[in-house]
PDB file of C-alpha atoms in Angstrom:
ATOM      1  CA  MET A  20     147.020 170.171 -42.077  1.00 30.00           C
ATOM      2  CA  GLU A  21     145.435 171.246 -45.345  1.00 35.00           C
ATOM      3  CA  PRO A  22     147.928 171.535 -48.227  1.00 38.00           C
ATOM      4  CA  PRO A  23     148.474 175.068 -49.570  1.00 39.00           C
ATOM      5  CA  HIS A  24     146.404 175.109 -52.772  1.00 46.00           C
ATOM      6  CA  ASN A  25     146.500 178.900 -53.212  1.00 46.00           C
ATOM      7  CA  ASP A  26     142.782 178.687 -53.984  1.00 46.00           C
ATOM      8  CA  THR A  27     141.664 181.726 -55.996  1.00 45.00           C
ATOM      9  CA  SER A  28     138.073 181.264 -54.827  1.00 43.00           C
ATOM     10  CA  LYS A  29     139.208 182.362 -51.360  1.00 50.00           C
ATOM     11  CA  GLN A  30     140.123 185.755 -52.818  1.00 55.00           C
ATOM     12  CA  ASP A  31     136.924 185.908 -54.907  1.00 76.00           C
ATOM     13  CA  PRO A  32     133.958 184.419 -53.012  1.00 80.00           C
ATOM     14  CA  GLY A  33     131.730 184.928 -56.067  1.00 91.00           C
ATOM     15  CA  ARG A  34     133.901 182.797 -58.348  1.00 96.00           C
ATOM     16  CA  ARG A  35     132.021 179.807 -59.790  1.00 97.00           C
ATOM     17  CA  PRO A  36     134.146 178.148 -62.461  1.00 98.00           C
ATOM     18  CA  TRP A  37     133.472 175.438 -64.973  1.00 98.00           C
ATOM     19  CA  VAL A  38     135.669 172.422 -64.326  1.00 98.00           C
ATOM     20  CA  VAL A  39     137.222 171.189 -67.562  1.00 98.00           C
ATOM     21  CA  GLY A  40     138.562 167.644 -67.313  1.00 98.00           C
ATOM     22  CA  ILE A  41     140.817 166.344 -70.069  1.00 98.00           C
ATOM     23  CA  SER A  42     141.254 162.577 -70.304  1.00 98.00           C
ATOM     24  CA  GLY A  43     143.620 160.517 -72.425  1.00 97.00           C
ATOM     25  CA  ALA A  44     141.458 160.157 -75.548  1.00 97.00           C
ATOM     26  CA  SER A  45     142.587 161.649 -78.825  1.00 97.00           C
ATOM     27  CA  GLY A  46     141.094 165.085 -79.380  1.00 98.00           C
ATOM     28  CA  THR A  47     143.117 167.628 -77.409  1.00 98.00           C
ATOM     29  CA  PRO A  48     142.173 170.388 -79.932  1.00 98.00           C
ATOM     30  CA  TYR A  49     138.561 169.957 -78.772  1.00 98.00           C
ATOM     31  CA  ALA A  50     139.608 170.721 -75.213  1.00 98.00           C
ATOM     32  CA  ALA A  51     141.603 173.773 -76.259  1.00 98.00           C
ATOM     33  CA  SER A  52     138.631 175.144 -78.215  1.00 98.00           C
ATOM     34  CA  VAL A  53     136.285 174.609 -75.258  1.00 98.00           C
ATOM     35  CA  VAL A  54     138.629 176.400 -72.864  1.00 98.00           C
ATOM     36  CA  ARG A  55     139.054 179.302 -75.296  1.00 98.00           C
ATOM     37  CA  GLY A  56     135.270 179.483 -75.656  1.00 98.00           C
ATOM     38  CA  LEU A  57     134.748 179.601 -71.897  1.00 98.00           C
ATOM     39  CA  LEU A  58     137.342 182.335 -71.476  1.00 98.00           C
ATOM     40  CA  ALA A  59     135.823 184.332 -74.355  1.00 97.00           C
ATOM     41  CA  ALA A  60     132.438 184.101 -72.601  1.00 97.00           C
ATOM     42  CA  GLY A  61     133.931 185.498 -69.412  1.00 97.00           C
ATOM     43  CA  GLU A  62     133.743 182.209 -67.532  1.00 98.00           C
ATOM     44  CA  ALA A  63     136.293 181.083 -64.944  1.00 98.00           C
ATOM     45  CA  VAL A  64     137.889 177.675 -65.506  1.00 98.00           C
ATOM     46  CA  ASP A  65     139.256 175.010 -63.165  1.00 98.00           C
ATOM     47  CA  LEU A  66     141.452 172.715 -65.231  1.00 98.00           C
ATOM     48  CA  ILE A  67     142.292 169.038 -64.640  1.00 98.00           C
ATOM     49  CA  VAL A  68     144.684 167.338 -67.064  1.00 98.00           C
ATOM     50  CA  SER A  69     144.935 163.582 -66.516  1.00 97.00           C
ATOM     51  CA  ARG A  70     148.253 161.783 -66.685  1.00 96.00           C
ATOM     52  CA  ALA A  71     147.150 159.847 -69.776  1.00 97.00           C
ATOM     53  CA  SER A  72     146.072 163.052 -71.525  1.00 98.00           C
ATOM     54  CA  ARG A  73     149.588 164.465 -71.172  1.00 98.00           C
ATOM     55  CA  LEU A  74     150.848 161.674 -73.414  1.00 97.00           C
ATOM     56  CA  THR A  75     148.112 162.414 -75.947  1.00 98.00           C
ATOM     57  CA  LEU A  76     148.830 166.134 -75.796  1.00 98.00           C
ATOM     58  CA  LEU A  77     152.525 165.506 -76.366  1.00 98.00           C
ATOM     59  CA  ASP A  78     151.745 163.225 -79.312  1.00 97.00           C
ATOM     60  CA  GLU A  79     149.179 165.538 -80.927  1.00 97.00           C
ATOM     61  CA  THR A  80     150.856 168.901 -80.324  1.00 96.00           C
ATOM     62  CA  GLY A  81     154.425 168.312 -79.147  1.00 96.00           C
ATOM     63  CA  ILE A  82     153.620 170.183 -75.921  1.00 97.00           C
ATOM     64  CA  ALA A  83     154.793 168.642 -72.636  1.00 97.00           C
ATOM     65  CA  PHE A  84     152.277 169.753 -70.002  1.00 97.00           C
ATOM     66  CA  ARG A  85     154.056 170.242 -66.664  1.00 97.00           C
ATOM     67  CA  ASP A  86     152.558 170.878 -63.241  1.00 96.00           C
ATOM     68  CA  ALA A  87     155.248 173.380 -62.300  1.00 96.00           C
ATOM     69  CA  HIS A  88     154.890 175.270 -65.589  1.00 97.00           C
ATOM     70  CA  TRP A  89     151.226 174.706 -66.317  1.00 98.00           C
ATOM     71  CA  ARG A  90     150.458 178.341 -67.120  1.00 97.00           C
ATOM     72  CA  GLU A  91     153.219 178.612 -69.704  1.00 97.00           C
ATOM     73  CA  ASP A  92     152.277 175.264 -71.261  1.00 98.00           C
ATOM     74  CA  LEU A  93     148.562 176.074 -71.278  1.00 98.00           C
ATOM     75  CA  ARG A  94     149.180 179.379 -73.017  1.00 98.00           C
ATOM     76  CA  GLU A  95     151.195 177.631 -75.736  1.00 98.00           C
ATOM     77  CA  TRP A  96     148.501 174.975 -76.114  1.00 98.00           C
ATOM     78  CA  LEU A  97     145.568 177.394 -76.345  1.00 98.00           C
ATOM     79  CA  ALA A  98     147.421 179.493 -78.904  1.00 98.00           C
ATOM     80  CA  ARG A  99     147.929 176.517 -81.210  1.00 98.00           C
ATOM     81  CA  GLY A 100     145.463 175.812 -84.022  1.00 98.00           C
ATOM     82  CA  ALA A 101     143.926 172.425 -84.727  1.00 97.00           C
ATOM     83  CA  ASP A 102     146.267 172.139 -87.720  1.00 96.00           C
ATOM     84  CA  GLY A 103     149.262 172.343 -85.388  1.00 96.00           C
ATOM     85  CA  LYS A 104     150.301 175.891 -86.259  1.00 97.00           C
ATOM     86  CA  PRO A 105     151.565 177.856 -83.238  1.00 96.00           C
ATOM     87  CA  ASP A 106     150.301 181.331 -82.328  1.00 96.00           C
ATOM     88  CA  THR A 107     147.045 180.881 -84.238  1.00 97.00           C
ATOM     89  CA  PHE A 108     144.993 182.348 -81.393  1.00 97.00           C
ATOM     90  CA  PRO A 109     145.943 185.289 -79.161  1.00 96.00           C
ATOM     91  CA  VAL A 110     146.188 184.227 -75.514  1.00 96.00           C
ATOM     92  CA  THR A 111     147.084 186.908 -72.987  1.00 94.00           C
ATOM     93  CA  GLU A 112     148.351 186.515 -69.452  1.00 93.00           C
ATOM     94  CA  ARG A 113     145.281 188.379 -68.259  1.00 94.00           C
ATOM     95  CA  ALA A 114     142.999 185.815 -69.920  1.00 94.00           C
ATOM     96  CA  LEU A 115     144.685 183.057 -67.932  1.00 97.00           C
ATOM     97  CA  ASP A 116     144.136 184.868 -64.634  1.00 97.00           C
ATOM     98  CA  VAL A 117     140.699 183.211 -64.332  1.00 97.00           C
ATOM     99  CA  VAL A 118     142.134 179.704 -64.799  1.00 98.00           C
ATOM    100  CA  ARG A 119     142.905 177.514 -61.799  1.00 98.00           C
ATOM    101  CA  TYR A 120     144.916 174.347 -62.376  1.00 98.00           C
ATOM    102  CA  TRP A 121     144.597 171.238 -60.196  1.00 98.00           C
ATOM    103  CA  PRO A 122     147.019 168.289 -60.588  1.00 97.00           C
ATOM    104  CA  ALA A 123     145.219 165.043 -61.430  1.00 97.00           C
ATOM    105  CA  GLY A 124     146.705 163.294 -58.405  1.00 96.00           C
ATOM    106  CA  ASP A 125     145.554 165.938 -55.920  1.00 97.00           C
ATOM    107  CA  LEU A 126     142.511 164.311 -54.338  1.00 96.00           C
ATOM    108  CA  ALA A 127     142.446 167.085 -51.705  1.00 96.00           C
ATOM    109  CA  ALA A 128     141.828 169.700 -54.425  1.00 98.00           C
ATOM    110  CA  GLY A 129     138.951 172.124 -54.071  1.00 97.00           C
ATOM    111  CA  PRO A 130     136.628 170.575 -56.684  1.00 98.00           C
ATOM    112  CA  SER A 131     136.889 167.164 -54.976  1.00 98.00           C
ATOM    113  CA  SER A 132     134.344 168.437 -52.431  1.00 98.00           C
ATOM    114  CA  GLY A 133     130.701 169.177 -53.102  1.00 97.00           C
ATOM    115  CA  SER A 134     131.026 172.347 -51.012  1.00 97.00           C
ATOM    116  CA  TYR A 135     133.439 173.856 -53.529  1.00 98.00           C
ATOM    117  CA  PRO A 136     131.363 176.213 -55.717  1.00 97.00           C
ATOM    118  CA  VAL A 137     131.384 175.324 -59.423  1.00 98.00           C
ATOM    119  CA  ARG A 138     128.881 175.643 -62.269  1.00 98.00           C
ATOM    120  CA  GLY A 139     129.458 172.127 -63.543  1.00 98.00           C
ATOM    121  CA  MET A 140     131.984 169.968 -65.358  1.00 98.00           C
ATOM    122  CA  LEU A 141     132.917 169.378 -68.994  1.00 99.00           C
ATOM    123  CA  ILE A 142     135.011 166.300 -69.837  1.00 98.00           C
ATOM    124  CA  VAL A 143     136.598 166.960 -73.233  1.00 98.00           C
ATOM    125  CA  PRO A 144     137.634 164.586 -74.658  1.00 98.00           C
ATOM    126  CA  ALA A 145     136.414 161.617 -72.632  1.00 98.00           C
ATOM    127  CA  SER A 146     138.123 158.280 -73.150  1.00 98.00           C
ATOM    128  CA  THR A 147     136.240 155.009 -72.719  1.00 98.00           C
ATOM    129  CA  ALA A 148     138.313 154.347 -69.585  1.00 97.00           C
ATOM    130  CA  CYS A 149     137.202 157.690 -68.193  1.00 98.00           C
ATOM    131  CA  VAL A 150     133.583 156.954 -69.136  1.00 98.00           C
ATOM    132  CA  ALA A 151     133.758 153.597 -67.352  1.00 98.00           C
ATOM    133  CA  GLY A 152     135.327 155.098 -64.232  1.00 98.00           C
ATOM    134  CA  VAL A 153     132.713 157.843 -63.949  1.00 98.00           C
ATOM    135  CA  ALA A 154     129.812 155.493 -64.708  1.00 98.00           C
ATOM    136  CA  LEU A 155     131.000 153.044 -62.035  1.00 97.00           C
ATOM    137  CA  GLY A 156     131.560 155.792 -59.489  1.00 95.00           C
ATOM    138  CA  LEU A 157     135.305 155.250 -59.233  1.00 94.00           C
ATOM    139  CA  SER A 158     137.675 157.957 -58.009  1.00 93.00           C
ATOM    140  CA  LYS A 159     141.068 156.739 -59.139  1.00 94.00           C
ATOM    141  CA  ASP A 160     142.134 160.315 -59.883  1.00 97.00           C
ATOM    142  CA  LEU A 161     140.843 163.854 -59.424  1.00 98.00           C
ATOM    143  CA  LEU A 162     139.047 163.901 -62.772  1.00 98.00           C
ATOM    144  CA  GLN A 163     136.879 160.914 -61.873  1.00 98.00           C
ATOM    145  CA  ARG A 164     136.335 162.192 -58.337  1.00 98.00           C
ATOM    146  CA  VAL A 165     135.100 165.577 -59.547  1.00 98.00           C
ATOM    147  CA  ALA A 166     132.800 163.923 -62.073  1.00 98.00           C
ATOM    148  CA  SER A 167     131.268 161.828 -59.273  1.00 98.00           C
ATOM    149  CA  VAL A 168     130.849 164.939 -57.132  1.00 98.00           C
ATOM    150  CA  THR A 169     129.233 166.765 -60.054  1.00 98.00           C
ATOM    151  CA  LEU A 170     126.640 164.014 -60.440  1.00 98.00           C
ATOM    152  CA  LYS A 171     125.863 163.695 -56.749  1.00 97.00           C
ATOM    153  CA  GLU A 172     125.418 167.453 -56.450  1.00 98.00           C
ATOM    154  CA  ARG A 173     123.086 167.413 -59.483  1.00 98.00           C
ATOM    155  CA  ARG A 174     125.270 169.850 -61.387  1.00 98.00           C
ATOM    156  CA  PRO A 175     125.662 169.835 -65.187  1.00 98.00           C
ATOM    157  CA  LEU A 176     128.085 167.205 -66.478  1.00 98.00           C
ATOM    158  CA  VAL A 177     128.913 167.027 -70.188  1.00 98.00           C
ATOM    159  CA  VAL A 178     130.864 163.984 -71.365  1.00 98.00           C
ATOM    160  CA  ALA A 179     132.331 164.403 -74.858  1.00 98.00           C
ATOM    161  CA  VAL A 180     133.231 160.799 -75.584  1.00 98.00           C
ATOM    162  CA  ARG A 181     135.812 160.350 -78.351  1.00 97.00           C
ATOM    163  CA  GLU A 182     136.093 156.752 -79.494  1.00 96.00           C
ATOM    164  CA  THR A 183     134.969 154.614 -82.409  1.00 96.00           C
ATOM    165  CA  PRO A 184     133.605 152.013 -82.710  1.00 97.00           C
ATOM    166  CA  LEU A 185     131.866 151.686 -79.357  1.00 97.00           C
ATOM    167  CA  ASN A 186     131.546 148.244 -77.791  1.00 97.00           C
ATOM    168  CA  GLY A 187     128.769 146.913 -75.586  1.00 98.00           C
ATOM    169  CA  PRO A 188     130.300 147.747 -72.171  1.00 98.00           C
ATOM    170  CA  THR A 189     131.014 151.326 -73.187  1.00 98.00           C
ATOM    171  CA  LEU A 190     127.494 151.761 -74.550  1.00 98.00           C
ATOM    172  CA  LYS A 191     126.102 150.514 -71.229  1.00 98.00           C
ATOM    173  CA  HIS A 192     128.342 152.954 -69.350  1.00 98.00           C
ATOM    174  CA  LEU A 193     127.112 155.813 -71.531  1.00 98.00           C
ATOM    175  CA  VAL A 194     123.494 154.842 -70.854  1.00 98.00           C
ATOM    176  CA  ALA A 195     124.292 154.796 -67.132  1.00 98.00           C
ATOM    177  CA  LEU A 196     125.725 158.308 -67.374  1.00 98.00           C
ATOM    178  CA  ASP A 197     122.655 159.516 -69.244  1.00 98.00           C
ATOM    179  CA  GLU A 198     120.406 158.008 -66.581  1.00 98.00           C
ATOM    180  CA  ALA A 199     122.497 159.694 -63.884  1.00 98.00           C
ATOM    181  CA  GLY A 200     121.813 163.074 -65.479  1.00 98.00           C
ATOM    182  CA  ALA A 201     124.931 163.642 -67.586  1.00 98.00           C
ATOM    183  CA  VAL A 202     124.845 164.875 -71.166  1.00 98.00           C
ATOM    184  CA  VAL A 203     126.547 162.306 -73.392  1.00 98.00           C
ATOM    185  CA  LEU A 204     127.979 164.245 -76.314  1.00 98.00           C
ATOM    186  CA  PRO A 205     129.970 162.232 -78.883  1.00 98.00           C
ATOM    187  CA  ALA A 206     132.730 164.244 -80.530  1.00 97.00           C
ATOM    188  CA  SER A 207     131.035 164.084 -83.938  1.00 96.00           C
ATOM    189  CA  PRO A 208     131.689 167.071 -86.211  1.00 96.00           C
ATOM    190  CA  ALA A 209     128.943 168.171 -88.604  1.00 94.00           C
ATOM    191  CA  PHE A 210     129.359 169.671 -92.049  1.00 92.00           C
ATOM    192  CA  TYR A 211     126.188 171.754 -92.494  1.00 90.00           C
ATOM    193  CA  ALA A 212     127.879 174.724 -90.793  1.00 89.00           C
ATOM    194  CA  GLY A 213     130.103 175.317 -93.810  1.00 89.00           C
ATOM    195  CA  ALA A 214     133.386 173.894 -92.572  1.00 93.00           C
ATOM    196  CA  THR A 215     136.353 174.787 -94.767  1.00 94.00           C
ATOM    197  CA  HIS A 216     139.153 174.028 -92.316  1.00 96.00           C
ATOM    198  CA  ILE A 217     139.936 171.419 -89.671  1.00 97.00           C
ATOM    199  CA  GLN A 218     139.504 174.159 -87.048  1.00 98.00           C
ATOM    200  CA  ASP A 219     135.872 174.574 -88.138  1.00 97.00           C
ATOM    201  CA  LEU A 220     135.169 170.898 -87.407  1.00 97.00           C
ATOM    202  CA  VAL A 221     136.894 171.121 -84.033  1.00 98.00           C
ATOM    203  CA  ASP A 222     135.015 174.303 -83.139  1.00 98.00           C
ATOM    204  CA  PHE A 223     131.682 172.704 -84.046  1.00 97.00           C
ATOM    205  CA  VAL A 224     132.169 169.985 -81.436  1.00 98.00           C
ATOM    206  CA  ALA A 225     133.451 172.507 -78.888  1.00 98.00           C
ATOM    207  CA  GLY A 226     130.463 174.715 -79.612  1.00 98.00           C
ATOM    208  CA  ARG A 227     128.048 171.844 -79.019  1.00 98.00           C
ATOM    209  CA  VAL A 228     129.749 171.191 -75.673  1.00 98.00           C
ATOM    210  CA  LEU A 229     129.249 174.841 -74.730  1.00 98.00           C
ATOM    211  CA  ASP A 230     125.640 174.643 -75.962  1.00 98.00           C
ATOM    212  CA  ALA A 231     125.029 171.756 -73.575  1.00 98.00           C
ATOM    213  CA  ALA A 232     126.475 173.898 -70.771  1.00 98.00           C
ATOM    214  CA  GLN A 233     124.360 176.890 -71.900  1.00 98.00           C
ATOM    215  CA  VAL A 234     127.453 179.031 -72.391  1.00 98.00           C
ATOM    216  CA  PRO A 235     127.077 181.580 -75.219  1.00 98.00           C
ATOM    217  CA  HIS A 236     129.597 181.442 -78.051  1.00 97.00           C
ATOM    218  CA  GLY A 237     130.056 182.029 -81.770  1.00 96.00           C
ATOM    219  CA  LEU A 238     132.122 178.997 -82.666  1.00 96.00           C
ATOM    220  CA  TYR A 239     129.969 177.676 -85.509  1.00 95.00           C
ATOM    221  CA  ARG A 240     127.190 178.650 -87.911  1.00 93.00           C
ATOM    222  CA  ARG A 241     123.830 177.561 -86.539  1.00 92.00           C
ATOM    223  CA  TRP A 242     121.172 175.860 -88.627  1.00 87.00           C
ATOM    224  CA  GLU A 243     118.558 178.384 -89.762  1.00 82.00           C
ATOM    225  CA  GLY A 244     116.274 176.123 -91.750  1.00 83.00           C
ATOM    226  CA  GLU A 245     117.692 177.014 -95.145  1.00 79.00           C
ATOM    227  CA  LEU A 246     119.197 174.298 -97.338  1.00 83.00           C
ATOM    228  CA  GLY A 247     122.619 175.201 -98.659  1.00 72.00           C
ATOM    229  CA  GLY A 248     123.225 177.776 -95.959  1.00 67.00           C
ATOM    230  CA  GLY A 249     126.493 176.180 -95.001  1.00 64.00           C
ATOM    231  CA  SER A 250     127.925 176.676 -98.485  1.00 61.00           C
ATOM    232  CA  LYS A 251     127.396 180.440 -98.546  1.00 60.00           C
ATOM    233  CA  GLY A 252     130.552 181.320 -96.719  1.00 55.00           C
ATOM    234  CA  GLU A 253     132.938 180.369 -93.979  1.00 54.00           C
ATOM    235  CA  ALA A 254     131.637 179.535 -90.554  1.00 52.00           C
ATOM    236  CA  PRO A 255     131.787 182.446 -88.072  1.00 55.00           C
ATOM    237  CA  LYS A 256     134.676 182.502 -85.634  1.00 51.00           C
ATOM    238  CA  ALA A 257     134.796 183.668 -82.040  1.00 44.00           C
ATOM    239  CA  ARG A 258     138.538 184.124 -81.786  1.00 43.00           C
TER     240      ARG A 258
END
């Protein structure tokens, strides 16, 4: 008997979310910015938070992400700025109505099947362990399983790896992901966009992830071919 997932796609046959997978690497503000950007663009989101990432989230934000209270915890997380200040961003209950949460241990979840309709998957941040698991085709949890499904279905997969330095095995795994069709996107902030705050650097990386997924946003100032453009004012915000 199929477990009761309360799948929102059954109520909305036209729903095609982006799956956002969050692994245990440092960089949970990147994930929050990406999710906010997707919601601001009117995109639905299926969220997978790995067990390791819960420890990172607790360490970086003080938020304990709980399966039974995921909506409450997600709202608190998305409202928090990269500097740790709460209630930096407005997050309404209505905004969260397009988010579907899947526990990392639920291998019977909708996105674990290629027949489940999604636009693609964004792994933000991606740890080296996650990179290795996806590159080797492992499915030790739902995040890795969905990444494998995304590749086999030839859907967009963006892997925002967050680690430094990178050793030989990890570099080989990243090459394997590139050859399999994924976009390997290191979480490397740039400064030409006129960053004046830690949130600007976080939003730059999140914006590049959304660029790779072809999702419109206004998270950072784009290069326009003019030297010194980044010093003429603060980077634009899509809050």
